[in-house]
Every structure is written in C-alpha cells, then in structure tokens.
C-alpha cells in the first residue's frame, strides 16, 4: 500500500502541501513584518513629533523665561532710576523749603547732586512763570520724572505675565527701594511742612507743662524751646486723643531736642507707610484677587511719589490714620464677604477703624460708610431685594447690629476722651472741638476760596455787576462750607447706592474714594497730604473683573492725576509770589486736572459701554484680564 501510495503521487501531494504551507506562512510573515515595520515607523514618527514638540515647548519656556528676566531687569532698572530721582531731588528741596533745624540733618551731604538745571532753561521758564526760581523748577521736574517712572512701572507690572513667586520678588524689591529712598528722605534737610513741630508742641504741652492741649495752646508757654518753631502755637489741638498720646510718648523720650523730633516722626511715618503697603497686599490676597492685582495694588500705593514724600519727609499723621483703616479692612476681608456678617470679625474691624478716627477725625467718614456696609449685608442676606421689603423683614437684626456698633463706638471714644475732658464743662468741650484753624477761621488754605480771597486782597476795587456779586459770594467761607456739605450729600448718596447694589469691601473703598474725592475738590481747607486717604484706598477699589465699570476706572485715573497735580501747591511755596503771578496756583491748579481727567475717563468708559452694548449686556470699560 505504501508503494502504491508513492506510485500514485502521494509524495508529490505532500510536497505541494508543504510548499503551499510554507508560502502561506511566508506571506503572513511578510505581512506581519510590514505591519511591524509600519508600526515602528509610526512610533518613530510619533516620537519624533513629540520630541520636536517638547523641543519647541522647552524653547518657548526658555524664551518666556528670558522675556521674564528681561522684564524684571527693566523694572529693576526703573526702580533704581526712581531711587536716583529721590536722591537728586534733595538739593533743590532744601533750597525750596529749607529749615534751620532740618539743615542739621546728615542729608545735607547730598547737596552737590542737585541744582544742575541749565540757567538758560530757568530763564526761559521764568518768562512765562516769573515767580518760579531754579529750585522750584528743578524739584518739580524731578517730581514729574518720578511720576513717569511710577506710571511706567505700573504699566509693566500690569502687562507682565509672571509667576506668583516673581511678583512676590518684585514687591520685595519695591519695598527695599522704598526703605532706602524713605531713609534718605528721613534725613533730608528740606521741610515742605512744619507739622512735625506742631505734633511736638502737643507733646510738650502735656509732658513738660502738664496742661491739656485741647484747651491750652503752646503759646501759653513762650519760654518753651519749641514755641518759635510751631506755626500753629496759638491754636489748640486739632487731632484725636490717641495721636496726642503718641506725641506725649515721644516728648517724654526726646525732651526739647528739635532735631530728634524730626527724625522720630519721620521714622514713624515711614514705618506706617511700609506697613500700609504690606496691609494692602494682605487685604487683596484675602479678598481672593489675582497675583497681578495684588502686585499692582501694592505698587500703586507704595511707590506713589506724593505718598512717599508726605510720609518719610512730611511725617503727617494721615499715614498712621490710614493704617488703622487698613487694619480694620484686613480683619474682615475674605473672598465671599462672609466675615462682614460675623460679629467676631466685623466688631474688631470697627474698633480698629475707630482707632483711626481717634488719630484724625476725618476717618469718621470711613467708619460711617463701613457701618452702612455692615447694615446692608444684614438687610440683604439672600441677594437682590428692595430696600423696604428687606427692612420690614430684617429690621430686628439690623437694629441689634446698629446698637452694638454705636455702643462700641461710644465706649471706645469715651475711654479715649475721658482723661482729656474730665473736669471741663460741655460748653468748654464744644468750644475746643470747633477751635482748630481748619474749622474756625474765615480764611481758606490752598483752595479756590484762598485764591479768590488773595485776588480780592491784591485788587481791592470791587467788580461791578453780576461778576462782582458772584466773586463776593465765592469769597466767603460759609459759601464753600455749604458747597462742601452739598458735595458730601450727593457723593454719599451715590456711595450708599453702590453699597446697596453690591455690599462688598471693594464697594466700600469705591464709595470712600467717591465721597472724599468730592469733598477735596470743594473744600476750603486743603493740603496735599490729605490725599493719603485716596491713595491708600485706591488699590482696594481696583475693578473686580476685566470689564470694569466706568466709575471705578475713572476714580483710579482721578487719584493718579490728583497725586501729581497736588504738587502745584508747592510751586512758589504755595503762596502768592512777591513779584506777582497767577493766583490760580493757590487751588485751581491742584483740583482742575483731576476733575478733567475724571470726567474724560468716565465719558470714555461710557462710550465704550455703548459700543459693546450689542455684544455684552454688562458693558463697561474693557481692561486686561486680571489673571496671574
């Protein structure tokens, strides 16, 4: 059988079967090889693409990192130039506002760095403004340079895409520049204001003479070494009892050393300025703002040239007053605003704000607005409601909150004033409250009222007709007191409306800026350091979204322009020049530019809102996103 099978071709069948099997397996192997080769090619291609993408990402990171380092280096250079401007401004400052006591400070070593302005330029400017001298022009030129550097740094930081760590490093660098620049101003020989000796006089009345500065002025002690230095020696104290205690403590330590008083009060104000910058950063972080807004807010306050000069050089207690208000904000700041509804948070905040009012009375307006904010949070626990239904529903907790706040205010104020008022009749106390020069005199100070009064003094012949009657009316202190009250009522109504629509801490800051800004425009008694209120609260009023309301944007522009225009008061020492000149420098030059800037900024925001009304129902002024 086996032979027959072989004879019949069995072998050939097996051979053909094996050959087919081999060919089939070979074909499958080739196909598998092709698939494997294709898979390997795709994998290699994918790896190549990933490698190229990774290389591009690494290159982008290197480019971004280099760009960040370049931007940081540019900001650092600008800050060094800012510090240089502060140093160079010392010499013209001494000639502009020198003082025998301040002239004994070590800052006199910086004299050779100033007064380099060409004489021809001085003569050219003197033709247009004959009452300005070389010191005036040089000092204000450097102030303009400082503001340009300040604005450039703000713009760069706002448009800078950086990490949180880099922004913290930037804030640390700004703080270091402020510490160095402020230290130079502390020992500067010039004094744009002599309020330091007024503060020292209060302390001398308490410590050296055992009298009450609310009822006895320093002029009652003519033999005191500080009496000739005090410009307001015939006036009683115009500040709160807490500030008088600070003055008394320094007087107990320093005795009659006038130079030591200058250094001590300047160091205190500089420390308060740096603390305020840190508090603004902490408040913005507690409110949940972006790192961009936090950095801009800290620099917006800290690097402001007016704020630095009026703290480290002028040593005004307005800076310390704002420290109390900012501490109160920090106590109750959170992203959702829930702390404003909890007594354990808002009550300490209210006490700290009352402490600010015990330093200077103008903080009472911020306290009143803060109390309104608390009440509106209580009346609107469920969001949008109308006022009357909310009042009918929640009047009991609102009344309890109001009574608690008023009781706290009476206790804090009573404990502070008791040592100064004990033994005096209510009539004597009322006289002491209205006796300070800012409230008792008919004259204005660095205001439009003062400009009109000076013009009428140098032009005694009265004008005829309607112009003369209007000028006579505007030359009275009572008229401007009425205008100030009207501006307060209108601005306060707008602030309360803003708080009712959105009861948040940011809106409280916006309402405070609106109210105090309106008062400063028409006040008969104004000094540049009053703007500490606006400059300190402006960072807290930064817009909450990239589509900001026109009012918020306009207020920021208003504060920045007002900070610069306030220096016009220091031109020719703020008084009418002996050779004649434009009396408008007395007040109009300070208030007109910010008013115009505010109006233009608001109109610009309104116009952009109308433009975008078709695409967005919210509207507003489009700003860059406030991302990290």
mmCIF file with all atom_site columns, C-alpha atoms in Angstrom, residues 238-240 242 317-326 328-329 349-371 417 508 512 515-516 519-520 530 532-533 537:
data_model
loop_
_atom_site.group_PDB
_atom_site.id
_atom_site.type_symbol
_atom_site.label_atom_id
_atom_site.label_alt_id
_atom_site.label_comp_id
_atom_site.label_asym_id
_atom_site.label_entity_id
_atom_site.label_seq_id
_atom_site.pdbx_PDB_ins_code
_atom_site.Cartn_x
_atom_site.Cartn_y
_atom_site.Cartn_z
_atom_site.occupancy
_atom_site.B_iso_or_equiv
_atom_site.pdbx_formal_charge
_atom_site.auth_seq_id
_atom_site.auth_comp_id
_atom_site.auth_asym_id
_atom_site.auth_atom_id
_atom_site.pdbx_PDB_model_num
ATOM 1  C CA . UNK A 1 238 ? -6.879  119.566 66.186 1.00 0.00 ? 238 UNK A CA 1
ATOM 2  C CA . UNK A 1 239 ? -6.407  115.776 66.339 1.00 0.00 ? 239 UNK A CA 1
ATOM 3  C CA . UNK A 1 240 ? -7.708  112.829 68.267 1.00 0.00 ? 240 UNK A CA 1
ATOM 4  C CA . UNK A 1 242 ? -4.703  108.711 70.541 1.00 0.00 ? 242 UNK A CA 1
ATOM 5  C CA . UNK A 1 317 ? -0.396  111.550 60.878 1.00 0.00 ? 317 UNK A CA 1
ATOM 6  C CA . UNK A 1 318 ? -2.731  110.913 57.910 1.00 0.00 ? 318 UNK A CA 1
ATOM 7  C CA . UNK A 1 319 ? -0.499  107.943 57.058 1.00 0.00 ? 319 UNK A CA 1
ATOM 8  C CA . UNK A 1 320 ? -0.994  106.440 60.512 1.00 0.00 ? 320 UNK A CA 1
ATOM 9  C CA . UNK A 1 321 ? -4.721  107.152 60.316 1.00 0.00 ? 321 UNK A CA 1
ATOM 10 C CA . UNK A 1 322 ? -4.911  105.064 57.136 1.00 0.00 ? 322 UNK A CA 1
ATOM 11 C CA . UNK A 1 323 ? -3.019  102.287 58.924 1.00 0.00 ? 323 UNK A CA 1
ATOM 12 C CA . UNK A 1 324 ? -5.955  101.977 61.324 1.00 0.00 ? 324 UNK A CA 1
ATOM 13 C CA . UNK A 1 325 ? -8.480  101.861 58.476 1.00 0.00 ? 325 UNK A CA 1
ATOM 14 C CA . UNK A 1 326 ? -6.471  99.253  56.577 1.00 0.00 ? 326 UNK A CA 1
ATOM 15 C CA . UNK A 1 328 ? -9.839  97.179  60.059 1.00 0.00 ? 328 UNK A CA 1
ATOM 16 C CA . UNK A 1 329 ? -10.246 96.079  56.446 1.00 0.00 ? 329 UNK A CA 1
ATOM 17 C CA . UNK A 1 349 ? -12.556 95.778  62.424 1.00 0.00 ? 349 UNK A CA 1
ATOM 18 C CA . UNK A 1 350 ? -14.885 98.526  63.621 1.00 0.00 ? 350 UNK A CA 1
ATOM 19 C CA . UNK A 1 351 ? -12.746 99.095  66.729 1.00 0.00 ? 351 UNK A CA 1
ATOM 20 C CA . UNK A 1 352 ? -9.600  99.480  64.610 1.00 0.00 ? 352 UNK A CA 1
ATOM 21 C CA . UNK A 1 353 ? -11.348 101.963 62.354 1.00 0.00 ? 353 UNK A CA 1
ATOM 22 C CA . UNK A 1 354 ? -12.448 103.901 65.416 1.00 0.00 ? 354 UNK A CA 1
ATOM 23 C CA . UNK A 1 355 ? -8.805  103.930 66.492 1.00 0.00 ? 355 UNK A CA 1
ATOM 24 C CA . UNK A 1 356 ? -8.042  105.588 63.145 1.00 0.00 ? 356 UNK A CA 1
ATOM 25 C CA . UNK A 1 357 ? -10.670 108.230 63.927 1.00 0.00 ? 357 UNK A CA 1
ATOM 26 C CA . UNK A 1 358 ? -9.010  108.793 67.314 1.00 0.00 ? 358 UNK A CA 1
ATOM 27 C CA . UNK A 1 359 ? -5.872  109.753 65.399 1.00 0.00 ? 359 UNK A CA 1
ATOM 28 C CA . UNK A 1 360 ? -7.611  112.088 62.960 1.00 0.00 ? 360 UNK A CA 1
ATOM 29 C CA . UNK A 1 361 ? -11.310 112.889 62.780 1.00 0.00 ? 361 UNK A CA 1
ATOM 30 C CA . UNK A 1 362 ? -11.645 112.536 59.008 1.00 0.00 ? 362 UNK A CA 1
ATOM 31 C CA . UNK A 1 363 ? -11.594 108.751 59.413 1.00 0.00 ? 363 UNK A CA 1
ATOM 32 C CA . UNK A 1 364 ? -15.130 109.014 60.828 1.00 0.00 ? 364 UNK A CA 1
ATOM 33 C CA . UNK A 1 365 ? -16.490 109.132 57.286 1.00 0.00 ? 365 UNK A CA 1
ATOM 34 C CA . UNK A 1 366 ? -14.893 105.764 56.555 1.00 0.00 ? 366 UNK A CA 1
ATOM 35 C CA . UNK A 1 367 ? -16.296 104.395 59.816 1.00 0.00 ? 367 UNK A CA 1
ATOM 36 C CA . UNK A 1 368 ? -19.802 105.601 58.896 1.00 0.00 ? 368 UNK A CA 1
ATOM 37 C CA . UNK A 1 369 ? -19.612 104.014 55.439 1.00 0.00 ? 369 UNK A CA 1
ATOM 38 C CA . UNK A 1 370 ? -18.313 100.779 56.960 1.00 0.00 ? 370 UNK A CA 1
ATOM 39 C CA . UNK A 1 371 ? -21.263 100.707 59.344 1.00 0.00 ? 371 UNK A CA 1
ATOM 40 C CA . UNK A 1 417 ? -11.515 111.292 75.574 1.00 0.00 ? 417 UNK A CA 1
ATOM 41 C CA . UNK A 1 508 ? -16.842 100.384 50.387 1.00 0.00 ? 508 UNK A CA 1
ATOM 42 C CA . UNK A 1 512 ? -14.993 106.177 50.135 1.00 0.00 ? 512 UNK A CA 1
ATOM 43 C CA . UNK A 1 515 ? -17.077 110.744 48.797 1.00 0.00 ? 515 UNK A CA 1
ATOM 44 C CA . UNK A 1 516 ? -13.673 112.021 49.884 1.00 0.00 ? 516 UNK A CA 1
ATOM 45 C CA . UNK A 1 519 ? -15.057 116.818 49.340 1.00 0.00 ? 519 UNK A CA 1
ATOM 46 C CA . UNK A 1 520 ? -11.437 117.532 48.412 1.00 0.00 ? 520 UNK A CA 1
ATOM 47 C CA . UNK A 1 530 ? -4.906  114.810 52.701 1.00 0.00 ? 530 UNK A CA 1
ATOM 48 C CA . UNK A 1 532 ? -3.346  109.787 51.744 1.00 0.00 ? 532 UNK A CA 1
ATOM 49 C CA . UNK A 1 533 ? -6.987  108.736 52.103 1.00 0.00 ? 533 UNK A CA 1
ATOM 50 C CA . UNK A 1 537 ? -7.872  103.043 49.358 1.00 0.00 ? 537 UNK A CA 1
#
